[in-house]
Amino acid sequence: RQLNPKVSAFQRRFVGEVRRCEEMEKTFTFLQQELRGAGRVLGPCPDSPRAPLAREALRVQEQSEQLAQELREVSRNRASLRGRLRDLRQYLHVLREGQRFTSLPAPLGSPARPRAFSDREPVLDPSLHQHLDRKINFVAGVIHPWRVSAFERLLWRACRGYLVASFVEMPEPMEDPATGESITWVIFLISYWGEQIGQKIRKISDCFHCHVYPYPESDASREDTMSGLHSQIQDLSVVLEETEQYLVQVLDKVVVALPTWRVQVQKMKAIYLVLNQCSFDVTEKCLIAEVWCPVRDLTQVQDALRQGSYKSGSSVECFVQRIPTSESPPTLIRTNKFTAGFQSIVDAYGVASYQEVNPAPYAIITFPFIFAIMFGDVGHGLLMFLFALWMVLYENSPSLRQASNEIWLMFFEGRYLIMLMGAFSIYTGFIYNECFSKATVIFPSAWSVATMANHSSWSSAYLATHPSLTLDPNVTGVFQGPYPFGIDPIWSLATNHLNFLNSFKMKMSVVLGIVHMGFGVMLGVFNHVHFQQRHRLVLELLPEMVFLLALFGYLVFLIFYKWFKFSATNSLVAPSILIHFIDMFLFTSNVDNLPLYQGQVPVQTVLVVLALASVPVLLLGTPLYLCCRRHAPRTGRPAPVAAGEQEPLLEGQEAGNSVNATKEDVESGGHSHDAEHLDFAEVFMHQAIHTIEYCLGCVSNTASYLRLWALSLAHAQLSEVLWTMVMRNGFVRLSYAGGVVLVPVFAAFAVLTVAILLVMEGLSAFLHALRLHWVEFQNKFYVGAGYKLCPFSFTPDAWE
């Protein structure tokens, strides 16, 4: 906790040490950039070194600065040698290419005569050579290939053609010192007559950033210059090679030492940043820190402080003392690699308030089950389960854990969640009796076609005119009882199987949704009891359960009652549940829709009255109770309530005094006086919003669970369409021959199955299951208005 909020960051106690750490980090950044420039990769720290002491930190700073200085000098020398070697090579190429032009019998570069318009006509009349009393000069160098055309055009216009320019590409590419790219430079040789023309040429060359080199006049001097250049290039190459070897040695030292130094300095900086949050007492001889700590870890904190005092040689031992506070403690939920994924789903909605019921343990079962209802298929679930099982078995592999792909890391972090979703999808796939949209005959079918054929009037003419035949369960022996597990496979051959599955999955979704919501409402009992709000059990939880069960719980009862009461013999006279449910709110009865049981209308009337009566209780109960409690005569101060498991701890503090706590907080035991300053209008408004949200939400949330029915049918139909359009056509058109052609057909089927049904449909079902948990389930009992405990830690994800 920050105990110096009004003190500037530049005025705190350990600002000098923090600056020293930042200076070392700048040095480390320079060293890392040099490594990256040399193509070297800095590996992770092999171990976890402890934070260095002050003397060790000075040694690290000295060694790192020494290495940085060596790298700067060596890099500077290497760059200078490379630049000098590049210039010498360019000069050598200039002389070689210029030799081809200047060794001709007629010298180049004489002023052009006005009548010389032909390229084949000589530049100078050879008979005039002996009469020339002025010599021809040369300007030679290299230029970037992109600037050649503009350079040549400007030379011609500025010098009015009183020159001869020759351009040729360099035989080998060389590095551009400005960009570091390897380009093929262009060599130019300009011959001119007159000093003024020469000055113009040199100025234009400087403007175009040309590298101009001196050009000897005679062939002998050019030969001598080239031989000297050869020897200098050889000497510089040897020196450059030794310099690069020394640079490699320095970089090797950096690669070995830098990972450990980075971790040590980051730990040291983190410690000083924490110490800057502490407060000094009046004598400035000890540090005071206020921290949150779980009670379970309190003994470990005391042992760590005791060991720290002993190792530092302090004569005064550090100690821990609890202090009262009015602040809400942070929330710490301990997880492992299995529960971390489910807890992340809950925390994405909101971090649990302190000691609030955590939905994550229940989501471990309900989340994959609700997902599997929408994704029920044995084949697809098995593929998902095997994929997650592979990640679980190789979870310690560095290549899987340290991947840079964010999408892959998201899958990897939720590997246990995906494995459970696949396992539950296999279970619901067996219930739906679907494996890649095809039914499997695990048990013999309960429907007998032979019995129906023997006891019916199916003649040859009848069979010829009726492609679809109806199995009548009223005929003895045709229907032999329910299928042992799941859906009977004969329904996959029926033309009305979609109507049958529609009715089954729609009612199943309603039943599971109401059970899920009712379970969420019941979890509120633990919150009310734990936070000493027992009045909410009677004034909120009881009306909520009455409203939910009287209306939608009764709907679940009607579904099961109709399933049990009506069989194949009397199914034709079975009434409509939807009509009965509508008549229930209208307080009427429909003559055409027969009642399910005797006295149904009075029972429904009583249930609706109970549901409506629970609304004003839910709306006015809590505000009136709190108002009456505030105006009740008080005989004394209320007894303090236990602060819970997690409490704030104070290091090096006298009992009963906190740096941030006021005197009233300490005297009252850290409990606020909100109950004494209640605003009745605010409480009533909050309760009205909660009542409206709950009552309307019961209707909308129940309808929202119908997405289980819709997505389940959509997944089954997509799977069936994919089989029919790809695999079935492949079999039919090949007439079960040509197995080689089936290879691309199956490949297309597999790719579409993974891309559409596993990835897209799986993501869709995941998002819908997420919504059902966040909106329909957790809002019945979960507030999620807390904040996480962020302890001081040396783990990389805490300080990187």
mmCIF file of C-alpha atoms in Angstrom, residues 209-423:
data_model
loop_
_atom_site.group_PDB
_atom_site.id
_atom_site.type_symbol
_atom_site.label_atom_id
_atom_site.label_comp_id
_atom_site.label_asym_id
_atom_site.label_seq_id
_atom_site.Cartn_x
_atom_site.Cartn_y
_atom_site.Cartn_z
ATOM 1 C CA HIS A 209 26.784 12.980 -52.061
ATOM 2 C CA CYS A 210 29.273 11.456 -54.473
ATOM 3 C CA HIS A 211 32.479 9.887 -53.234
ATOM 4 C CA VAL A 212 35.150 11.687 -55.295
ATOM 5 C CA TYR A 213 38.676 10.218 -55.478
ATOM 6 C CA PRO A 214 41.888 11.694 -56.877
ATOM 7 C CA TYR A 215 42.637 10.464 -60.364
ATOM 8 C CA PRO A 216 46.310 10.305 -61.434
ATOM 9 C CA GLU A 217 47.067 11.615 -64.905
ATOM 10 C CA SER A 218 49.640 9.136 -66.176
ATOM 11 C CA ASP A 219 49.295 5.389 -66.552
ATOM 12 C CA ALA A 220 52.402 4.739 -64.471
ATOM 13 C CA SER A 221 51.129 6.721 -61.491
ATOM 14 C CA ARG A 222 47.784 4.943 -61.749
ATOM 15 C CA GLU A 223 49.525 1.574 -61.682
ATOM 16 C CA ASP A 224 51.551 2.625 -58.643
ATOM 17 C CA THR A 225 48.404 3.837 -56.892
ATOM 18 C CA MET A 226 46.549 0.572 -57.598
ATOM 19 C CA SER A 227 49.419 -1.552 -56.275
ATOM 20 C CA GLY A 228 49.484 0.583 -53.121
ATOM 21 C CA LEU A 229 45.738 0.176 -52.752
ATOM 22 C CA HIS A 230 46.095 -3.620 -53.011
ATOM 23 C CA SER A 231 48.581 -3.711 -50.157
ATOM 24 C CA GLN A 232 46.491 -1.390 -47.996
ATOM 25 C CA ILE A 233 43.342 -3.482 -48.590
ATOM 26 C CA GLN A 234 45.165 -6.651 -47.541
ATOM 27 C CA ASP A 235 46.501 -5.015 -44.375
ATOM 28 C CA LEU A 236 43.092 -3.567 -43.484
ATOM 29 C CA SER A 237 41.410 -6.938 -44.079
ATOM 30 C CA VAL A 238 43.755 -8.594 -41.575
ATOM 31 C CA VAL A 239 43.169 -5.883 -38.994
ATOM 32 C CA LEU A 240 39.404 -5.997 -39.549
ATOM 33 C CA GLU A 241 39.332 -9.766 -39.103
ATOM 34 C CA GLU A 242 41.183 -9.492 -35.781
ATOM 35 C CA THR A 243 38.849 -6.716 -34.674
ATOM 36 C CA GLU A 244 35.791 -8.822 -35.440
ATOM 37 C CA GLN A 245 37.256 -11.768 -33.529
ATOM 38 C CA TYR A 246 37.760 -9.556 -30.509
ATOM 39 C CA LEU A 247 34.199 -8.257 -30.896
ATOM 40 C CA VAL A 248 32.892 -11.829 -30.885
ATOM 41 C CA GLN A 249 34.770 -12.481 -27.629
ATOM 42 C CA VAL A 250 33.215 -9.411 -26.013
ATOM 43 C CA LEU A 251 29.736 -10.422 -27.219
ATOM 44 C CA ASP A 252 30.254 -13.904 -25.778
ATOM 45 C CA LYS A 253 30.912 -12.322 -22.390
ATOM 46 C CA VAL A 254 27.724 -10.268 -22.730
ATOM 47 C CA VAL A 255 25.618 -13.312 -23.672
ATOM 48 C CA VAL A 256 26.825 -15.174 -20.593
ATOM 49 C CA ALA A 257 26.472 -12.349 -18.054
ATOM 50 C CA LEU A 258 23.574 -10.196 -19.286
ATOM 51 C CA PRO A 259 20.589 -12.517 -18.493
ATOM 52 C CA THR A 260 21.663 -12.846 -14.861
ATOM 53 C CA TRP A 261 22.389 -9.134 -14.554
ATOM 54 C CA ARG A 262 18.979 -8.201 -15.936
ATOM 55 C CA VAL A 263 17.148 -10.396 -13.423
ATOM 56 C CA GLN A 264 19.270 -9.122 -10.522
ATOM 57 C CA VAL A 265 18.783 -5.465 -11.386
ATOM 58 C CA GLN A 266 15.051 -5.890 -11.990
ATOM 59 C CA LYS A 267 14.664 -7.553 -8.614
ATOM 60 C CA MET A 268 16.714 -4.831 -6.945
ATOM 61 C CA LYS A 269 14.673 -2.103 -8.632
ATOM 62 C CA ALA A 270 11.417 -3.799 -7.617
ATOM 63 C CA ILE A 271 12.619 -3.909 -3.994
ATOM 64 C CA TYR A 272 13.508 -0.219 -3.955
ATOM 65 C CA LEU A 273 10.169 0.717 -5.556
ATOM 66 C CA VAL A 274 8.424 -1.161 -2.751
ATOM 67 C CA LEU A 275 10.610 0.485 -0.126
ATOM 68 C CA ASN A 276 9.658 3.880 -1.564
ATOM 69 C CA GLN A 277 6.039 3.035 -0.730
ATOM 70 C CA CYS A 278 6.963 2.546 2.918
ATOM 71 C CA SER A 279 6.889 5.272 5.532
ATOM 72 C CA PHE A 280 9.508 6.332 8.060
ATOM 73 C CA ASP A 281 8.640 6.921 11.656
ATOM 74 C CA VAL A 282 9.552 10.126 13.474
ATOM 75 C CA THR A 283 13.063 9.007 14.366
ATOM 76 C CA GLU A 284 13.678 7.788 10.787
ATOM 77 C CA LYS A 285 15.321 4.644 12.060
ATOM 78 C CA CYS A 286 12.873 2.049 10.793
ATOM 79 C CA LEU A 287 10.550 1.493 7.843
ATOM 80 C CA ILE A 288 6.806 1.050 8.223
ATOM 81 C CA ALA A 289 4.862 -0.877 5.602
ATOM 82 C CA GLU A 290 1.185 -1.773 5.377
ATOM 83 C CA VAL A 291 0.492 -4.927 3.391
ATOM 84 C CA TRP A 292 -2.368 -7.316 2.728
ATOM 85 C CA CYS A 293 -1.491 -10.881 3.599
ATOM 86 C CA PRO A 294 -3.557 -14.086 3.818
ATOM 87 C CA VAL A 295 -3.706 -15.450 7.332
ATOM 88 C CA ARG A 296 -2.461 -18.804 6.047
ATOM 89 C CA ASP A 297 0.785 -17.176 4.868
ATOM 90 C CA LEU A 298 1.330 -15.048 7.947
ATOM 91 C CA THR A 299 3.857 -17.439 9.518
ATOM 92 C CA GLN A 300 5.847 -17.497 6.272
ATOM 93 C CA VAL A 301 6.013 -13.700 6.273
ATOM 94 C CA GLN A 302 7.231 -13.681 9.867
ATOM 95 C CA ASP A 303 9.899 -16.292 9.114
ATOM 96 C CA ALA A 304 11.047 -14.372 6.046
ATOM 97 C CA LEU A 305 11.356 -11.148 8.041
ATOM 98 C CA ARG A 306 13.257 -12.968 10.767
ATOM 99 C CA GLN A 307 15.693 -14.461 8.253
ATOM 100 C CA GLY A 308 16.107 -11.083 6.557
ATOM 101 C CA SER A 309 16.993 -9.406 9.843
ATOM 102 C CA TYR A 310 19.518 -12.146 10.601
ATOM 103 C CA LYS A 311 21.182 -12.064 7.156
ATOM 104 C CA SER A 312 21.388 -8.281 7.081
ATOM 105 C CA GLY A 313 23.032 -8.171 10.501
ATOM 106 C CA SER A 314 20.402 -5.871 11.976
ATOM 107 C CA SER A 315 20.301 -5.582 15.735
ATOM 108 C CA VAL A 316 16.546 -4.870 15.679
ATOM 109 C CA GLU A 317 14.281 -7.660 14.555
ATOM 110 C CA CYS A 318 11.413 -6.992 12.148
ATOM 111 C CA PHE A 319 7.958 -7.843 13.401
ATOM 112 C CA VAL A 320 4.382 -8.072 12.105
ATOM 113 C CA GLN A 321 1.267 -6.766 13.769
ATOM 114 C CA ARG A 322 -2.353 -6.781 12.660
ATOM 115 C CA ILE A 323 -4.179 -3.485 12.393
ATOM 116 C CA PRO A 324 -7.889 -2.762 11.945
ATOM 117 C CA THR A 325 -9.095 -1.115 8.748
ATOM 118 C CA SER A 326 -12.356 -0.109 7.112
ATOM 119 C CA GLU A 327 -11.172 -1.029 3.619
ATOM 120 C CA SER A 328 -12.478 -4.091 1.861
ATOM 121 C CA PRO A 329 -9.651 -6.628 1.599
ATOM 122 C CA PRO A 330 -8.531 -7.920 -1.791
ATOM 123 C CA THR A 331 -9.599 -11.319 -3.017
ATOM 124 C CA LEU A 332 -7.161 -14.206 -3.255
ATOM 125 C CA ILE A 333 -8.400 -17.412 -4.846
ATOM 126 C CA ARG A 334 -5.769 -20.103 -4.988
ATOM 127 C CA THR A 335 -5.855 -22.067 -8.220
ATOM 128 C CA ASN A 336 -3.868 -24.810 -9.873
ATOM 129 C CA LYS A 337 -3.268 -25.616 -13.525
ATOM 130 C CA PHE A 338 -6.639 -27.404 -13.708
ATOM 131 C CA THR A 339 -8.858 -24.755 -12.106
ATOM 132 C CA ALA A 340 -7.017 -21.697 -13.478
ATOM 133 C CA GLY A 341 -8.915 -21.759 -16.772
ATOM 134 C CA PHE A 342 -12.334 -21.873 -15.109
ATOM 135 C CA GLN A 343 -11.350 -19.136 -12.662
ATOM 136 C CA SER A 344 -10.259 -16.960 -15.590
ATOM 137 C CA ILE A 345 -13.756 -17.257 -17.071
ATOM 138 C CA VAL A 346 -15.284 -16.009 -13.818
ATOM 139 C CA ASP A 347 -12.711 -13.235 -13.352
ATOM 140 C CA ALA A 348 -13.414 -11.966 -16.863
ATOM 141 C CA TYR A 349 -16.958 -11.188 -15.642
ATOM 142 C CA GLY A 350 -15.710 -9.627 -12.404
ATOM 143 C CA VAL A 351 -13.412 -10.450 -9.526
ATOM 144 C CA ALA A 352 -15.306 -11.845 -6.549
ATOM 145 C CA SER A 353 -15.908 -9.540 -3.623
ATOM 146 C CA TYR A 354 -14.117 -10.444 -0.423
ATOM 147 C CA GLN A 355 -15.359 -13.862 0.807
ATOM 148 C CA GLU A 356 -18.178 -13.944 -1.742
ATOM 149 C CA VAL A 357 -19.310 -17.283 -3.145
ATOM 150 C CA ASN A 358 -17.018 -18.194 -6.032
ATOM 151 C CA PRO A 359 -18.872 -19.628 -9.065
ATOM 152 C CA ALA A 360 -15.724 -21.245 -10.506
ATOM 153 C CA PRO A 361 -16.001 -24.639 -8.689
ATOM 154 C CA TYR A 362 -19.535 -25.106 -10.003
ATOM 155 C CA ALA A 363 -18.551 -23.892 -13.482
ATOM 156 C CA ILE A 364 -16.069 -26.777 -13.697
ATOM 157 C CA ILE A 365 -19.088 -29.053 -14.246
ATOM 158 C CA THR A 366 -21.816 -26.769 -15.563
ATOM 159 C CA PHE A 367 -19.765 -24.926 -18.194
ATOM 160 C CA PRO A 368 -18.528 -27.954 -20.186
ATOM 161 C CA PHE A 369 -21.928 -29.637 -19.758
ATOM 162 C CA ILE A 370 -23.857 -26.672 -21.168
ATOM 163 C CA PHE A 371 -21.295 -26.441 -23.970
ATOM 164 C CA ALA A 372 -21.738 -30.142 -24.694
ATOM 165 C CA ILE A 373 -25.517 -29.783 -24.964
ATOM 166 C CA MET A 374 -24.942 -27.482 -27.953
ATOM 167 C CA PHE A 375 -21.996 -29.510 -29.298
ATOM 168 C CA GLY A 376 -23.238 -33.059 -28.768
ATOM 169 C CA ASP A 377 -21.440 -35.364 -31.188
ATOM 170 C CA VAL A 378 -19.267 -38.345 -30.317
ATOM 171 C CA GLY A 379 -16.859 -37.858 -33.224
ATOM 172 C CA HIS A 380 -16.405 -34.111 -32.818
ATOM 173 C CA GLY A 381 -16.120 -34.406 -29.050
ATOM 174 C CA LEU A 382 -13.516 -37.157 -29.404
ATOM 175 C CA LEU A 383 -11.385 -35.002 -31.715
ATOM 176 C CA MET A 384 -11.583 -32.106 -29.280
ATOM 177 C CA PHE A 385 -10.768 -34.372 -26.332
ATOM 178 C CA LEU A 386 -7.732 -35.896 -28.086
ATOM 179 C CA PHE A 387 -6.421 -32.454 -29.040
ATOM 180 C CA ALA A 388 -6.697 -31.241 -25.445
ATOM 181 C CA LEU A 389 -5.247 -34.503 -24.122
ATOM 182 C CA TRP A 390 -2.192 -34.013 -26.348
ATOM 183 C CA MET A 391 -1.671 -30.531 -24.883
ATOM 184 C CA VAL A 392 -2.077 -31.886 -21.337
ATOM 185 C CA LEU A 393 0.408 -34.722 -21.852
ATOM 186 C CA TYR A 394 3.030 -32.376 -23.342
ATOM 187 C CA GLU A 395 2.238 -29.346 -21.192
ATOM 188 C CA ASN A 396 5.827 -29.164 -19.894
ATOM 189 C CA SER A 397 7.278 -28.921 -23.384
ATOM 190 C CA PRO A 398 9.066 -25.543 -23.845
ATOM 191 C CA SER A 399 7.961 -25.337 -27.481
ATOM 192 C CA LEU A 400 4.290 -25.369 -26.385
ATOM 193 C CA ARG A 401 4.625 -23.091 -23.365
ATOM 194 C CA GLN A 402 6.852 -20.450 -24.958
ATOM 195 C CA ALA A 403 5.070 -20.051 -28.284
ATOM 196 C CA SER A 404 4.621 -16.483 -29.522
ATOM 197 C CA ASN A 405 1.188 -17.014 -31.099
ATOM 198 C CA GLU A 406 -1.455 -15.471 -28.833
ATOM 199 C CA ILE A 407 -4.264 -17.654 -30.191
ATOM 200 C CA TRP A 408 -2.236 -20.788 -29.528
ATOM 201 C CA LEU A 409 -1.399 -19.626 -25.979
ATOM 202 C CA MET A 410 -5.116 -19.050 -25.391
ATOM 203 C CA PHE A 411 -5.862 -22.632 -26.403
ATOM 204 C CA PHE A 412 -2.955 -23.923 -24.327
ATOM 205 C CA GLU A 413 -4.011 -22.081 -21.156
ATOM 206 C CA GLY A 414 -7.497 -23.568 -21.471
ATOM 207 C CA ARG A 415 -6.380 -27.113 -22.278
ATOM 208 C CA TYR A 416 -8.152 -28.653 -19.271
ATOM 209 C CA LEU A 417 -11.319 -26.743 -20.078
ATOM 210 C CA ILE A 418 -11.196 -27.968 -23.683
ATOM 211 C CA MET A 419 -10.555 -31.529 -22.498
ATOM 212 C CA LEU A 420 -13.658 -31.471 -20.279
ATOM 213 C CA MET A 421 -15.725 -29.911 -23.046
ATOM 214 C CA GLY A 422 -14.664 -32.733 -25.366
ATOM 215 C CA ALA A 423 -15.408 -35.402 -22.752
#
